[in-house]
Amino acid sequence: MYDQIREDIFFFMFYASVAMLSLIACCYLLFRRANAIAPDVKPPVRLRRWTAAFFAAIALCHLWYLPMYFLTSPDDMMLGSLIAELLDSMTIIPLAIVILFVMLQDRRRPLWPVVVMVAPLIAGLVWCITTRNDALLPVLFVYFLLMWLGLITYMVREIRQYGRWLRDNYADLEHKEVWQGFVVLAIILLAYAIYSLDVGELIYEYILEGINIVLVCYLLWRVETLSDLSLSQSPFIQEEADTKGDTEDNALSQTIRDNIGSKLKRYCEEPQLYLQHDISLPQLAQTIGTNRLYLSQHFSSQGMTYNAYINNLRIQHFIKLYHEAIAAHQLISVQQLALQSGFRSYSTFNAAFKQSMGMTATEWMRNAGTSES
């Protein structure tokens, strides 16, 4: 008996600690302006607010599940569980889906489909509560799994489009890609749903609280390390819209397109503008005196993305620095040469180098050294 009481006390302390962790994470995202995890990254404000709401929902769900641990009547336990699951369907589930949508910054996606997706869950749980009958729960769980699988399919397609958008607009993809975050978040939430079926066994309760801890910590890290791209694109949206609706002479438009190649050489390649870490396609378009639509079409006609164009210039710059260092008999630091060539990190440089040259930088240097000797 004493061991059972001690075990219950320990669990409730752990239970309260997880709720407090979620609340602290919520307050941090809402009220702290500086970024403690990645000080050089400015995360999206919209994503911070939605994630803070999600953390608040996790903290609150610990309150509405708390009576379940003190109820003894099977009918009361069933009703309490149904009410808690209804509140989950109205808060945690839709907020999780919204976070997935908001992570993608290429456009602002409508949120009404989220309401449509969770409406059957809410309606089914309301029916279960009013009739005090849980016979519909297996059907609702199957619907939830199908909904989640459909959402994953949709997000895989959207993330692929988002990746193409990033490569068409940004030279540096660090702190911008989200597919890793989506995969981890999808797995965590799916595991949460599966383990929630076994409420009642203490081991499953510990597993659920452990998943909550991982979810809070991971989302906090993901939000803080994801760059806000809205500021990079917003000043140029009206410019592109004006260009699409422009009635200027087609010959003049073609002349502008034909001159883009020479302008890139004059204003980007010769002054080595590509050495700037995070120059975007809209910024480059403004620099050379055109708009992002024409510039994007130019790269598309060349069979390349903006990201590939900038990184190829950086790699050629790296090769130039390497040969100069060899000729001067200087000690060579590949990491330092990569940073001097405009790459933010060595890992980004390695990936770009292998994609462009078909081998790693180390292998290329080994081959270059053999040919020079």
mmCIF file of C-alpha atoms in Angstrom:
data_model
loop_
_atom_site.group_PDB
_atom_site.id
_atom_site.type_symbol
_atom_site.label_atom_id
_atom_site.label_comp_id
_atom_site.label_asym_id
_atom_site.label_seq_id
_atom_site.Cartn_x
_atom_site.Cartn_y
_atom_site.Cartn_z
ATOM 1 C CA MET A 1 0.000 0.000 0.000
ATOM 2 C CA TYR A 2 2.801 2.387 0.949
ATOM 3 C CA ASP A 3 4.667 1.602 -2.275
ATOM 4 C CA GLN A 4 1.529 2.321 -4.309
ATOM 5 C CA ILE A 5 1.049 5.715 -2.626
ATOM 6 C CA ARG A 6 4.697 6.607 -3.182
ATOM 7 C CA GLU A 7 4.450 5.563 -6.839
ATOM 8 C CA ASP A 8 1.304 7.665 -7.302
ATOM 9 C CA ILE A 9 2.921 10.720 -5.714
ATOM 10 C CA PHE A 10 5.980 10.376 -7.932
ATOM 11 C CA PHE A 11 3.809 10.092 -11.035
ATOM 12 C CA PHE A 12 1.719 13.157 -10.173
ATOM 13 C CA MET A 13 4.895 15.167 -9.533
ATOM 14 C CA PHE A 14 6.136 14.075 -12.966
ATOM 15 C CA TYR A 15 2.698 14.836 -14.456
ATOM 16 C CA ALA A 16 2.703 18.354 -12.968
ATOM 17 C CA SER A 17 6.285 18.946 -14.094
ATOM 18 C CA VAL A 18 5.393 18.201 -17.715
ATOM 19 C CA ALA A 19 2.431 20.596 -17.504
ATOM 20 C CA MET A 20 4.695 23.272 -16.024
ATOM 21 C CA LEU A 21 7.317 22.686 -18.749
ATOM 22 C CA SER A 22 4.646 23.257 -21.410
ATOM 23 C CA LEU A 23 3.454 26.429 -19.688
ATOM 24 C CA ILE A 24 6.999 27.796 -19.373
ATOM 25 C CA ALA A 25 7.652 27.067 -23.071
ATOM 26 C CA CYS A 26 4.404 28.860 -23.948
ATOM 27 C CA CYS A 27 5.349 31.963 -21.932
ATOM 28 C CA TYR A 28 8.857 31.934 -23.400
ATOM 29 C CA LEU A 29 7.563 32.024 -26.978
ATOM 30 C CA LEU A 30 4.985 34.702 -26.197
ATOM 31 C CA PHE A 31 7.006 37.116 -24.089
ATOM 32 C CA ARG A 32 10.713 36.666 -24.854
ATOM 33 C CA ARG A 33 11.810 38.741 -27.824
ATOM 34 C CA ALA A 34 15.384 37.449 -28.097
ATOM 35 C CA ASN A 35 16.215 34.003 -29.445
ATOM 36 C CA ALA A 36 18.065 32.009 -26.788
ATOM 37 C CA ILE A 37 18.584 28.824 -28.828
ATOM 38 C CA ALA A 38 19.866 30.334 -32.103
ATOM 39 C CA PRO A 39 20.657 34.039 -31.525
ATOM 40 C CA ASP A 40 21.530 34.655 -35.199
ATOM 41 C CA VAL A 41 18.139 33.400 -36.436
ATOM 42 C CA LYS A 42 14.938 35.462 -36.521
ATOM 43 C CA PRO A 43 12.055 32.956 -36.341
ATOM 44 C CA PRO A 44 8.579 33.607 -37.807
ATOM 45 C CA VAL A 45 6.384 35.483 -35.328
ATOM 46 C CA ARG A 46 3.263 33.725 -36.607
ATOM 47 C CA LEU A 47 4.804 30.300 -36.004
ATOM 48 C CA ARG A 48 5.915 31.324 -32.501
ATOM 49 C CA ARG A 49 2.371 32.364 -31.564
ATOM 50 C CA TRP A 50 0.686 29.232 -32.909
ATOM 51 C CA THR A 51 3.271 27.023 -31.195
ATOM 52 C CA ALA A 52 2.763 28.928 -27.945
ATOM 53 C CA ALA A 53 -0.976 28.213 -28.244
ATOM 54 C CA PHE A 54 -0.161 24.525 -28.786
ATOM 55 C CA PHE A 55 2.025 24.467 -25.651
ATOM 56 C CA ALA A 56 -0.780 26.133 -23.700
ATOM 57 C CA ALA A 57 -3.169 23.419 -24.903
ATOM 58 C CA ILE A 58 -0.752 20.705 -23.723
ATOM 59 C CA ALA A 59 -0.592 22.362 -20.292
ATOM 60 C CA LEU A 60 -4.391 22.642 -20.123
ATOM 61 C CA CYS A 61 -4.933 19.038 -21.209
ATOM 62 C CA HIS A 62 -3.162 17.981 -18.017
ATOM 63 C CA LEU A 63 -5.951 19.737 -16.123
ATOM 64 C CA TRP A 64 -8.853 18.166 -17.957
ATOM 65 C CA TYR A 65 -7.336 14.687 -17.754
ATOM 66 C CA LEU A 66 -6.555 15.071 -14.042
ATOM 67 C CA PRO A 67 -10.046 14.010 -12.774
ATOM 68 C CA MET A 68 -9.559 10.673 -14.554
ATOM 69 C CA TYR A 69 -7.064 9.632 -11.860
ATOM 70 C CA PHE A 70 -9.589 10.129 -9.044
ATOM 71 C CA LEU A 71 -12.804 8.756 -10.584
ATOM 72 C CA THR A 72 -13.795 5.222 -9.578
ATOM 73 C CA SER A 73 -17.141 4.669 -11.291
ATOM 74 C CA PRO A 74 -16.744 3.135 -14.797
ATOM 75 C CA ASP A 75 -19.487 5.395 -16.150
ATOM 76 C CA ASP A 76 -17.848 8.491 -14.708
ATOM 77 C CA MET A 77 -14.450 7.442 -16.053
ATOM 78 C CA MET A 78 -15.904 6.871 -19.514
ATOM 79 C CA LEU A 79 -17.648 10.262 -19.495
ATOM 80 C CA GLY A 80 -14.555 12.036 -18.193
ATOM 81 C CA SER A 81 -12.401 10.395 -20.852
ATOM 82 C CA LEU A 82 -14.835 11.375 -23.625
ATOM 83 C CA ILE A 83 -14.941 14.999 -22.461
ATOM 84 C CA ALA A 84 -11.138 15.145 -22.309
ATOM 85 C CA GLU A 85 -10.853 13.648 -25.800
ATOM 86 C CA LEU A 86 -13.394 16.181 -27.071
ATOM 87 C CA LEU A 87 -11.293 19.019 -25.654
ATOM 88 C CA ASP A 88 -8.198 17.486 -27.273
ATOM 89 C CA SER A 89 -9.999 17.413 -30.630
ATOM 90 C CA MET A 90 -10.911 21.081 -30.249
ATOM 91 C CA THR A 91 -7.422 22.267 -29.230
ATOM 92 C CA ILE A 92 -4.360 20.020 -29.496
ATOM 93 C CA ILE A 93 -5.184 18.244 -32.774
ATOM 94 C CA PRO A 94 -6.129 21.338 -34.842
ATOM 95 C CA LEU A 95 -3.247 23.378 -33.394
ATOM 96 C CA ALA A 96 -0.769 20.637 -34.363
ATOM 97 C CA ILE A 97 -2.073 20.727 -37.946
ATOM 98 C CA VAL A 98 -1.913 24.531 -38.031
ATOM 99 C CA ILE A 99 1.743 24.417 -36.959
ATOM 100 C CA LEU A 100 2.530 22.122 -39.899
ATOM 101 C CA PHE A 101 0.840 24.593 -42.270
ATOM 102 C CA VAL A 102 2.532 27.660 -40.800
ATOM 103 C CA MET A 103 5.998 26.103 -41.061
ATOM 104 C CA LEU A 104 5.699 26.482 -44.848
ATOM 105 C CA GLN A 105 6.354 30.129 -45.645
ATOM 106 C CA ASP A 106 6.066 30.176 -49.433
ATOM 107 C CA ARG A 107 2.446 31.306 -49.064
ATOM 108 C CA ARG A 108 -0.155 31.745 -46.357
ATOM 109 C CA ARG A 109 -2.364 28.680 -46.472
ATOM 110 C CA PRO A 110 -6.035 28.918 -45.440
ATOM 111 C CA LEU A 111 -6.813 27.351 -42.065
ATOM 112 C CA TRP A 112 -10.476 26.486 -42.654
ATOM 113 C CA PRO A 113 -9.565 22.949 -43.928
ATOM 114 C CA VAL A 114 -8.308 22.247 -40.396
ATOM 115 C CA VAL A 115 -11.821 22.860 -39.052
ATOM 116 C CA VAL A 116 -13.268 20.594 -41.739
ATOM 117 C CA MET A 117 -10.830 17.805 -40.836
ATOM 118 C CA VAL A 118 -11.518 17.795 -37.095
ATOM 119 C CA ALA A 119 -15.286 18.438 -37.350
ATOM 120 C CA PRO A 120 -16.196 14.703 -37.686
ATOM 121 C CA LEU A 121 -14.100 13.918 -34.596
ATOM 122 C CA ILE A 122 -15.816 16.629 -32.595
ATOM 123 C CA ALA A 123 -19.286 15.634 -33.805
ATOM 124 C CA GLY A 124 -18.665 11.961 -33.034
ATOM 125 C CA LEU A 125 -17.376 12.682 -29.539
ATOM 126 C CA VAL A 126 -20.316 14.993 -28.811
ATOM 127 C CA TRP A 127 -22.634 12.134 -29.803
ATOM 128 C CA CYS A 128 -20.743 9.743 -27.514
ATOM 129 C CA ILE A 129 -21.017 12.181 -24.595
ATOM 130 C CA THR A 130 -24.707 12.938 -25.026
ATOM 131 C CA THR A 131 -25.614 9.266 -25.396
ATOM 132 C CA ARG A 132 -23.017 8.086 -22.830
ATOM 133 C CA ASN A 133 -22.001 5.419 -25.334
ATOM 134 C CA ASP A 134 -18.405 4.847 -26.452
ATOM 135 C CA ALA A 135 -19.251 2.361 -29.226
ATOM 136 C CA LEU A 136 -18.282 4.946 -31.856
ATOM 137 C CA LEU A 137 -14.743 5.413 -30.516
ATOM 138 C CA PRO A 138 -13.065 2.735 -32.706
ATOM 139 C CA VAL A 139 -14.593 4.332 -35.789
ATOM 140 C CA LEU A 140 -13.375 7.770 -34.696
ATOM 141 C CA PHE A 141 -9.873 6.428 -34.079
ATOM 142 C CA VAL A 142 -9.774 4.860 -37.552
ATOM 143 C CA TYR A 143 -10.955 8.197 -38.965
ATOM 144 C CA PHE A 144 -8.191 9.974 -37.043
ATOM 145 C CA LEU A 145 -5.533 7.651 -38.475
ATOM 146 C CA LEU A 146 -6.893 8.064 -42.011
ATOM 147 C CA MET A 147 -7.039 11.829 -41.536
ATOM 148 C CA TRP A 148 -3.447 11.863 -40.329
ATOM 149 C CA LEU A 149 -2.246 9.706 -43.224
ATOM 150 C CA GLY A 150 -4.071 12.001 -45.668
ATOM 151 C CA LEU A 151 -2.494 15.019 -43.999
ATOM 152 C CA ILE A 152 0.961 13.429 -44.263
ATOM 153 C CA THR A 153 0.399 12.770 -47.978
ATOM 154 C CA TYR A 154 -0.672 16.371 -48.509
ATOM 155 C CA MET A 155 2.270 17.739 -46.518
ATOM 156 C CA VAL A 156 4.795 15.606 -48.421
ATOM 157 C CA ARG A 157 3.590 17.192 -51.664
ATOM 158 C CA GLU A 158 3.560 20.694 -50.161
ATOM 159 C CA ILE A 159 7.043 20.299 -48.685
ATOM 160 C CA ARG A 160 8.412 19.227 -52.067
ATOM 161 C CA GLN A 161 6.909 22.361 -53.619
ATOM 162 C CA TYR A 162 8.284 24.391 -50.709
ATOM 163 C CA GLY A 163 11.759 22.969 -51.314
ATOM 164 C CA ARG A 164 11.593 24.020 -54.967
ATOM 165 C CA TRP A 165 10.456 27.481 -53.896
ATOM 166 C CA LEU A 166 13.420 27.770 -51.519
ATOM 167 C CA ARG A 167 15.893 26.775 -54.244
ATOM 168 C CA ASP A 168 14.305 29.234 -56.641
ATOM 169 C CA ASN A 169 14.603 32.136 -54.200
ATOM 170 C CA TYR A 170 17.446 31.554 -51.727
ATOM 171 C CA ALA A 171 21.130 30.849 -52.122
ATOM 172 C CA ASP A 172 21.517 29.698 -48.524
ATOM 173 C CA LEU A 173 19.036 27.023 -47.394
ATOM 174 C CA GLU A 174 20.341 26.728 -43.840
ATOM 175 C CA HIS A 175 17.627 27.409 -41.205
ATOM 176 C CA LYS A 176 14.974 27.359 -43.954
ATOM 177 C CA GLU A 177 14.158 23.743 -44.848
ATOM 178 C CA VAL A 178 11.413 22.042 -42.850
ATOM 179 C CA TRP A 179 11.070 18.451 -44.085
ATOM 180 C CA GLN A 180 13.102 17.039 -41.198
ATOM 181 C CA GLY A 181 10.881 18.879 -38.743
ATOM 182 C CA PHE A 182 7.738 17.606 -40.401
ATOM 183 C CA VAL A 183 8.885 13.982 -40.311
ATOM 184 C CA VAL A 184 9.810 14.126 -36.632
ATOM 185 C CA LEU A 185 6.631 15.953 -35.668
ATOM 186 C CA ALA A 186 4.439 13.532 -37.633
ATOM 187 C CA ILE A 187 6.065 10.508 -35.972
ATOM 188 C CA ILE A 188 5.756 11.994 -32.489
ATOM 189 C CA LEU A 189 2.084 12.888 -32.903
ATOM 190 C CA LEU A 190 1.253 9.511 -34.423
ATOM 191 C CA ALA A 191 2.991 7.749 -31.537
ATOM 192 C CA TYR A 192 1.026 9.948 -29.158
ATOM 193 C CA ALA A 193 -2.250 8.857 -30.749
ATOM 194 C CA ILE A 194 -1.316 5.165 -30.643
ATOM 195 C CA TYR A 195 -0.211 5.167 -27.011
ATOM 196 C CA SER A 196 -3.264 7.179 -25.946
ATOM 197 C CA LEU A 197 -5.360 4.055 -26.632
ATOM 198 C CA ASP A 198 -3.830 2.344 -23.617
ATOM 199 C CA VAL A 199 -4.733 4.908 -20.968
ATOM 200 C CA GLY A 200 -5.067 3.142 -17.635
ATOM 201 C CA GLU A 201 -1.726 1.378 -17.408
ATOM 202 C CA LEU A 202 0.831 3.504 -15.585
ATOM 203 C CA ILE A 203 3.611 2.593 -18.005
ATOM 204 C CA TYR A 204 1.587 4.060 -20.860
ATOM 205 C CA GLU A 205 0.998 7.218 -18.840
ATOM 206 C CA TYR A 206 4.756 7.623 -18.444
ATOM 207 C CA ILE A 207 5.222 7.039 -22.161
ATOM 208 C CA LEU A 208 2.629 9.701 -22.994
ATOM 209 C CA GLU A 209 4.294 12.213 -20.673
ATOM 210 C CA GLY A 210 7.667 11.339 -22.182
ATOM 211 C CA ILE A 211 6.266 12.015 -25.661
ATOM 212 C CA ASN A 212 4.940 15.352 -24.385
ATOM 213 C CA ILE A 213 8.423 16.308 -23.171
ATOM 214 C CA VAL A 214 10.023 15.349 -26.486
ATOM 215 C CA LEU A 215 7.307 17.208 -28.392
ATOM 216 C CA VAL A 216 7.709 20.420 -26.381
ATOM 217 C CA CYS A 217 11.509 20.386 -26.554
ATOM 218 C CA TYR A 218 11.599 19.530 -30.238
ATOM 219 C CA LEU A 219 9.016 22.121 -31.293
ATOM 220 C CA LEU A 220 10.752 24.780 -29.199
ATOM 221 C CA TRP A 221 14.041 24.025 -30.960
ATOM 222 C CA ARG A 222 12.374 23.874 -34.397
ATOM 223 C CA VAL A 223 10.623 27.227 -33.973
ATOM 224 C CA GLU A 224 13.759 28.962 -32.726
ATOM 225 C CA THR A 225 15.987 27.629 -35.530
ATOM 226 C CA LEU A 226 13.638 28.325 -38.460
ATOM 227 C CA SER A 227 14.328 31.593 -40.288
ATOM 228 C CA ASP A 228 11.545 34.078 -40.935
ATOM 229 C CA LEU A 229 11.329 34.416 -44.719
ATOM 230 C CA SER A 230 8.390 36.823 -44.847
ATOM 231 C CA LEU A 231 10.595 39.911 -44.563
ATOM 232 C CA SER A 232 12.725 38.701 -47.452
ATOM 233 C CA GLN A 233 9.819 38.323 -49.814
ATOM 234 C CA SER A 234 7.216 40.892 -48.764
ATOM 235 C CA PRO A 235 8.824 44.051 -50.233
ATOM 236 C CA PHE A 236 8.877 42.433 -53.676
ATOM 237 C CA ILE A 237 5.419 40.892 -53.897
ATOM 238 C CA GLN A 238 3.821 44.087 -55.203
ATOM 239 C CA GLU A 239 6.642 44.537 -57.705
ATOM 240 C CA GLU A 240 5.981 41.089 -59.168
ATOM 241 C CA ALA A 241 2.231 41.680 -59.257
ATOM 242 C CA ASP A 242 2.758 44.965 -61.067
ATOM 243 C CA THR A 243 4.999 43.225 -63.602
ATOM 244 C CA LYS A 244 2.433 40.524 -64.323
ATOM 245 C CA GLY A 245 -0.238 43.134 -64.960
ATOM 246 C CA ASP A 246 1.993 45.508 -66.874
ATOM 247 C CA THR A 247 0.984 46.512 -70.402
ATOM 248 C CA GLU A 248 4.443 47.495 -71.565
ATOM 249 C CA ASP A 249 5.528 46.605 -75.076
ATOM 250 C CA ASN A 250 6.479 42.934 -75.521
ATOM 251 C CA ALA A 251 9.656 43.884 -77.360
ATOM 252 C CA LEU A 252 10.784 45.953 -74.394
ATOM 253 C CA SER A 253 10.012 43.043 -72.039
ATOM 254 C CA GLN A 254 12.067 40.715 -74.223
ATOM 255 C CA THR A 255 14.933 43.204 -74.222
ATOM 256 C CA ILE A 256 14.889 43.260 -70.446
ATOM 257 C CA ARG A 257 15.005 39.462 -70.353
ATOM 258 C CA ASP A 258 17.836 39.314 -72.880
ATOM 259 C CA ASN A 259 19.929 41.735 -70.820
ATOM 260 C CA ILE A 260 19.632 39.771 -67.581
ATOM 261 C CA GLY A 261 22.643 37.572 -68.370
ATOM 262 C CA SER A 262 24.930 40.547 -68.937
ATOM 263 C CA LYS A 263 23.544 42.313 -65.875
ATOM 264 C CA LEU A 264 24.228 39.267 -63.719
ATOM 265 C CA LYS A 265 27.826 39.260 -64.895
ATOM 266 C CA ARG A 266 28.213 42.986 -64.289
ATOM 267 C CA TYR A 267 26.396 43.366 -60.963
ATOM 268 C CA CYS A 268 26.712 39.907 -59.375
ATOM 269 C CA GLU A 269 29.672 37.975 -60.745
ATOM 270 C CA GLU A 270 32.267 40.724 -61.238
ATOM 271 C CA PRO A 271 31.719 42.455 -57.847
ATOM 272 C CA GLN A 272 31.383 38.997 -56.233
ATOM 273 C CA LEU A 273 27.959 39.711 -54.788
ATOM 274 C CA TYR A 274 27.486 35.954 -54.401
ATOM 275 C CA LEU A 275 29.852 36.005 -51.414
ATOM 276 C CA GLN A 276 27.064 37.479 -49.285
ATOM 277 C CA HIS A 277 25.730 34.674 -47.080
ATOM 278 C CA ASP A 278 21.992 35.057 -47.470
ATOM 279 C CA ILE A 279 21.318 37.066 -50.617
ATOM 280 C CA SER A 280 17.893 36.154 -52.021
ATOM 281 C CA LEU A 281 16.546 36.207 -55.547
ATOM 282 C CA PRO A 282 14.353 39.294 -54.902
ATOM 283 C CA GLN A 283 17.376 41.154 -53.512
ATOM 284 C CA LEU A 284 19.507 40.198 -56.508
ATOM 285 C CA ALA A 285 16.695 41.199 -58.875
ATOM 286 C CA GLN A 286 16.545 44.634 -57.264
ATOM 287 C CA THR A 287 20.338 44.970 -57.456
ATOM 288 C CA ILE A 288 20.519 44.294 -61.209
ATOM 289 C CA GLY A 289 17.495 46.472 -61.952
ATOM 290 C CA THR A 290 14.902 43.860 -62.905
ATOM 291 C CA ASN A 291 12.166 41.987 -61.055
ATOM 292 C CA ARG A 292 12.060 38.547 -59.489
ATOM 293 C CA LEU A 293 9.681 37.174 -62.131
ATOM 294 C CA TYR A 294 12.039 37.903 -65.043
ATOM 295 C CA LEU A 295 15.068 36.747 -63.067
ATOM 296 C CA SER A 296 13.349 33.518 -62.065
ATOM 297 C CA GLN A 297 12.356 32.905 -65.693
ATOM 298 C CA HIS A 298 15.970 33.507 -66.746
ATOM 299 C CA PHE A 299 17.311 30.799 -64.412
ATOM 300 C CA SER A 300 14.511 28.455 -65.468
ATOM 301 C CA SER A 301 15.424 28.946 -69.134
ATOM 302 C CA GLN A 302 19.025 28.025 -68.260
ATOM 303 C CA GLY A 303 17.843 24.783 -66.651
ATOM 304 C CA MET A 304 18.981 25.737 -63.150
ATOM 305 C CA THR A 305 17.679 27.110 -59.898
ATOM 306 C CA TYR A 306 18.784 30.332 -58.261
ATOM 307 C CA ASN A 307 20.367 28.290 -55.475
ATOM 308 C CA ALA A 308 22.451 26.307 -58.001
ATOM 309 C CA TYR A 309 23.538 29.504 -59.795
ATOM 310 C CA ILE A 310 24.857 31.175 -56.636
ATOM 311 C CA ASN A 311 26.465 28.034 -55.234
ATOM 312 C CA ASN A 312 28.221 27.280 -58.540
ATOM 313 C CA LEU A 313 29.761 30.756 -58.416
ATOM 314 C CA ARG A 314 30.835 30.148 -54.827
ATOM 315 C CA ILE A 315 32.390 26.792 -55.702
ATOM 316 C CA GLN A 316 34.338 28.346 -58.569
ATOM 317 C CA HIS A 317 35.514 30.992 -56.118
ATOM 318 C CA PHE A 318 36.597 28.239 -53.717
ATOM 319 C CA ILE A 319 38.562 26.520 -56.509
ATOM 320 C CA LYS A 320 40.247 29.809 -57.357
ATOM 321 C CA LEU A 321 41.230 30.394 -53.720
ATOM 322 C CA TYR A 322 42.506 26.825 -53.473
ATOM 323 C CA HIS A 323 44.785 27.180 -56.511
ATOM 324 C CA GLU A 324 46.055 30.547 -55.262
ATOM 325 C CA ALA A 325 46.889 29.020 -51.872
ATOM 326 C CA ILE A 326 48.691 26.090 -53.506
ATOM 327 C CA ALA A 327 50.671 28.444 -55.759
ATOM 328 C CA ALA A 328 51.688 30.550 -52.756
ATOM 329 C CA HIS A 329 52.578 27.413 -50.733
ATOM 330 C CA GLN A 330 50.146 28.432 -47.997
ATOM 331 C CA LEU A 331 48.584 26.129 -45.441
ATOM 332 C CA ILE A 332 45.059 25.280 -46.593
ATOM 333 C CA SER A 333 42.000 25.135 -44.321
ATOM 334 C CA VAL A 334 39.079 23.836 -46.345
ATOM 335 C CA GLN A 335 36.606 25.174 -43.797
ATOM 336 C CA GLN A 336 38.127 28.655 -43.972
ATOM 337 C CA LEU A 337 38.153 28.658 -47.782
ATOM 338 C CA ALA A 338 34.501 27.564 -47.767
ATOM 339 C CA LEU A 339 33.528 30.443 -45.477
ATOM 340 C CA GLN A 340 35.532 32.889 -47.619
ATOM 341 C CA SER A 341 33.603 31.611 -50.635
ATOM 342 C CA GLY A 342 30.254 32.710 -49.215
ATOM 343 C CA PHE A 343 29.028 29.520 -47.533
ATOM 344 C CA ARG A 344 27.524 29.894 -44.076
ATOM 345 C CA SER A 345 28.683 26.480 -42.856
ATOM 346 C CA TYR A 346 31.018 23.685 -43.905
ATOM 347 C CA SER A 347 28.177 21.158 -44.115
ATOM 348 C CA THR A 348 26.307 23.397 -46.577
ATOM 349 C CA PHE A 349 29.483 23.783 -48.617
ATOM 350 C CA ASN A 350 30.081 20.016 -48.709
ATOM 351 C CA ALA A 351 26.536 19.313 -49.928
ATOM 352 C CA ALA A 352 26.714 22.012 -52.616
ATOM 353 C CA PHE A 353 30.189 20.956 -53.750
ATOM 354 C CA LYS A 354 29.212 17.307 -54.148
ATOM 355 C CA GLN A 355 26.038 18.237 -56.027
ATOM 356 C CA SER A 356 27.955 20.500 -58.409
ATOM 357 C CA MET A 357 31.194 18.539 -58.877
ATOM 358 C CA GLY A 358 30.007 14.967 -58.358
ATOM 359 C CA MET A 359 32.486 14.362 -55.540
ATOM 360 C CA THR A 360 33.343 15.715 -52.116
ATOM 361 C CA ALA A 361 35.739 18.617 -51.707
ATOM 362 C CA THR A 362 38.292 16.297 -50.113
ATOM 363 C CA GLU A 363 38.186 13.910 -53.079
ATOM 364 C CA TRP A 364 38.452 16.807 -55.540
ATOM 365 C CA MET A 365 41.464 18.262 -53.725
ATOM 366 C CA ARG A 366 43.119 14.853 -53.713
ATOM 367 C CA ASN A 367 42.618 14.549 -57.477
ATOM 368 C CA ALA A 368 43.731 18.122 -58.048
ATOM 369 C CA GLY A 369 46.863 17.557 -56.021
ATOM 370 C CA THR A 370 47.655 14.412 -58.017
ATOM 371 C CA SER A 371 47.252 16.194 -61.371
ATOM 372 C CA GLU A 372 49.379 19.143 -60.274
ATOM 373 C CA SER A 373 52.190 16.914 -59.071
#
